[in-house]
Amino acid sequence: MGLVDQESDRLSASLLSLLDASGAIRPVALEGQDADPTSAEKQVQDEDLAAVVIVPAGYGDMLMAGQAVRLAVIVDEATSAGLTAQGEIQAAALRLAGAAEAARLSAQAFEALTPFADEATRQQFLAEAIDRAIQAWQQPPLTVTVSEATVEKEGETIMQSGFSHTSPSMMVQFAIAGLIGAASILVLERKSRTLRRLLTTAISPTEIILGHYLAMFVMIMVQFVILVAFGELLGVPYHREPLAILLVMAATAAWTAALGY
């Protein structure tokens, strides 16, 4: 990733260090002809660089004044490298803006208690505060560790995979998708006057509705059995609690069929 520094102050150097600390991109300072926007854009188009970020003049002063500053970024968003570089640039810019804001507020709080001796002392305080804020970003006090979950039962350890979450959701999705067909059956029978002819037979209206309901219930249960068997092939441990799985299947099928009618 190319970097054109039109500011050349402490904050632009801090931005470079934040980008350099990223494990996804490697910033390279562009100078001379390479720093020209036209040349930089051509390097991005030729995929010599994933992106080019231009630090405008006055960048540091605007950050320390609490103003919003937008970096000029030349990137091809159609490439994965470009999207990665764009995300890293945004993250670094937000971290630097947060560090500058923290330094500015801390300087105001300190000055309210003990005025600075001179402007040089104030600038030194701001520089140290920014450095500490950036170090805090690089060594966050809170980290998140992701690990795979396991279930232990009777000395048996079962590894939970993503299929354990997607399989039940797909079962419910297929069941609810059938509601469209279930709800349209009675409408079609009424429009085609099939329902009137059924009412002239010895079958009662309750039995007609119950017949439709049972057909939908059986269809959903058959879907569930097929999906459970497929989930077993993918390693979802449905067999551990067969009665519980059967009860949930029956309850879901009964509820879904009732919702359709």
Short mmCIF file of N, CA, C and O in Angstrom, two decimals, residues 6-12 55-69 96 100-101 104 119 122-123 126 130:
data_model
loop_
_atom_site.label_atom_id
_atom_site.label_comp_id
_atom_site.label_asym_id
_atom_site.label_seq_id
_atom_site.Cartn_x
_atom_site.Cartn_y
_atom_site.Cartn_z
N GLN A 6 1.66 14.44 2.70
CA GLN A 6 1.75 15.87 2.43
C GLN A 6 1.81 16.69 3.71
O GLN A 6 1.91 17.91 3.66
N GLU A 7 1.75 16.04 4.86
CA GLU A 7 1.75 16.71 6.15
C GLU A 7 3.12 16.66 6.81
O GLU A 7 3.65 17.67 7.27
N SER A 8 3.69 15.44 6.89
CA SER A 8 5.02 15.23 7.47
C SER A 8 5.13 15.81 8.88
O SER A 8 6.00 16.62 9.19
N ASP A 9 4.21 15.41 9.74
CA ASP A 9 4.31 15.81 11.13
C ASP A 9 4.20 14.57 12.01
O ASP A 9 4.24 13.44 11.53
N ARG A 10 4.04 14.77 13.31
CA ARG A 10 4.03 13.65 14.24
C ARG A 10 2.82 12.75 14.03
O ARG A 10 2.92 11.52 14.12
N LEU A 11 1.66 13.33 13.73
CA LEU A 11 0.45 12.52 13.58
C LEU A 11 0.49 11.69 12.29
O LEU A 11 0.02 10.55 12.28
N SER A 12 1.02 12.24 11.22
CA SER A 12 1.13 11.45 10.00
C SER A 12 2.11 10.30 10.19
O SER A 12 1.92 9.20 9.66
N VAL A 55 -2.19 11.68 2.74
CA VAL A 55 -2.39 12.45 3.97
C VAL A 55 -2.32 13.93 3.61
O VAL A 55 -1.25 14.42 3.22
N PRO A 56 -3.43 14.68 3.68
CA PRO A 56 -3.43 16.07 3.22
C PRO A 56 -2.68 16.98 4.19
O PRO A 56 -2.47 16.65 5.37
N ALA A 57 -2.27 18.14 3.68
CA ALA A 57 -1.63 19.13 4.53
C ALA A 57 -2.64 19.65 5.56
O ALA A 57 -3.82 19.84 5.26
N GLY A 58 -2.18 19.87 6.77
CA GLY A 58 -3.05 20.32 7.85
C GLY A 58 -3.81 19.21 8.53
O GLY A 58 -4.70 19.46 9.35
N TYR A 59 -3.46 17.97 8.19
CA TYR A 59 -4.15 16.80 8.75
C TYR A 59 -4.03 16.76 10.28
O TYR A 59 -5.02 16.58 11.00
N GLY A 60 -2.80 16.95 10.78
CA GLY A 60 -2.59 16.89 12.22
C GLY A 60 -3.29 18.01 12.96
O GLY A 60 -3.89 17.79 14.02
N ASP A 61 -3.23 19.24 12.41
CA ASP A 61 -3.87 20.38 13.08
C ASP A 61 -5.38 20.20 13.17
O ASP A 61 -6.01 20.51 14.19
N MET A 62 -5.97 19.67 12.10
CA MET A 62 -7.43 19.46 12.11
C MET A 62 -7.82 18.37 13.10
O MET A 62 -8.85 18.47 13.77
N LEU A 63 -7.01 17.32 13.19
CA LEU A 63 -7.31 16.27 14.16
C LEU A 63 -7.23 16.80 15.58
O LEU A 63 -8.10 16.52 16.42
N MET A 64 -6.20 17.57 15.87
CA MET A 64 -6.03 18.10 17.23
C MET A 64 -7.09 19.15 17.55
O MET A 64 -7.37 19.41 18.72
N ALA A 65 -7.70 19.73 16.52
CA ALA A 65 -8.77 20.70 16.75
C ALA A 65 -10.12 20.02 16.91
O ALA A 65 -11.14 20.69 17.13
N GLY A 66 -10.13 18.70 16.79
CA GLY A 66 -11.39 17.96 16.93
C GLY A 66 -12.24 17.97 15.69
O GLY A 66 -13.43 17.64 15.75
N GLN A 67 -11.66 18.29 14.54
CA GLN A 67 -12.41 18.33 13.29
C GLN A 67 -12.33 16.97 12.59
O GLN A 67 -11.36 16.24 12.74
N ALA A 68 -13.38 16.68 11.82
CA ALA A 68 -13.39 15.43 11.05
C ALA A 68 -12.54 15.60 9.80
O ALA A 68 -12.70 16.57 9.06
N VAL A 69 -11.63 14.66 9.60
CA VAL A 69 -10.71 14.72 8.46
C VAL A 69 -10.85 13.45 7.65
O VAL A 69 -10.84 12.35 8.21
N LEU A 96 -6.27 6.62 15.06
CA LEU A 96 -5.49 7.84 15.24
C LEU A 96 -6.38 9.01 15.64
O LEU A 96 -6.01 9.82 16.49
N ALA A 100 -5.99 11.17 19.04
CA ALA A 100 -5.88 12.62 19.06
C ALA A 100 -6.97 13.25 19.92
O ALA A 100 -6.72 14.20 20.68
N GLU A 101 -8.18 12.70 19.83
CA GLU A 101 -9.28 13.23 20.66
C GLU A 101 -9.02 12.98 22.14
O GLU A 101 -9.27 13.84 22.99
N ARG A 104 -6.39 15.44 23.26
CA ARG A 104 -6.92 16.80 23.37
C ARG A 104 -7.77 16.98 24.62
O ARG A 104 -7.65 17.98 25.35
N GLU A 119 3.57 26.94 25.55
CA GLU A 119 3.01 26.15 24.47
C GLU A 119 3.85 24.91 24.19
O GLU A 119 3.31 23.85 23.82
N ARG A 122 2.82 22.23 26.50
CA ARG A 122 1.51 21.69 26.11
C ARG A 122 1.65 20.73 24.94
O ARG A 122 1.03 19.66 24.92
N GLN A 123 2.46 21.08 23.95
CA GLN A 123 2.66 20.22 22.80
C GLN A 123 3.34 18.91 23.20
O GLN A 123 3.03 17.84 22.66
N LEU A 126 0.72 16.73 24.72
CA LEU A 126 -0.15 16.15 23.69
C LEU A 126 0.56 15.00 22.97
O LEU A 126 -0.05 13.96 22.69
N ILE A 130 -0.74 11.14 22.90
CA ILE A 130 -1.04 10.43 21.66
C ILE A 130 -0.27 9.12 21.60
O ILE A 130 -0.80 8.07 21.22
#
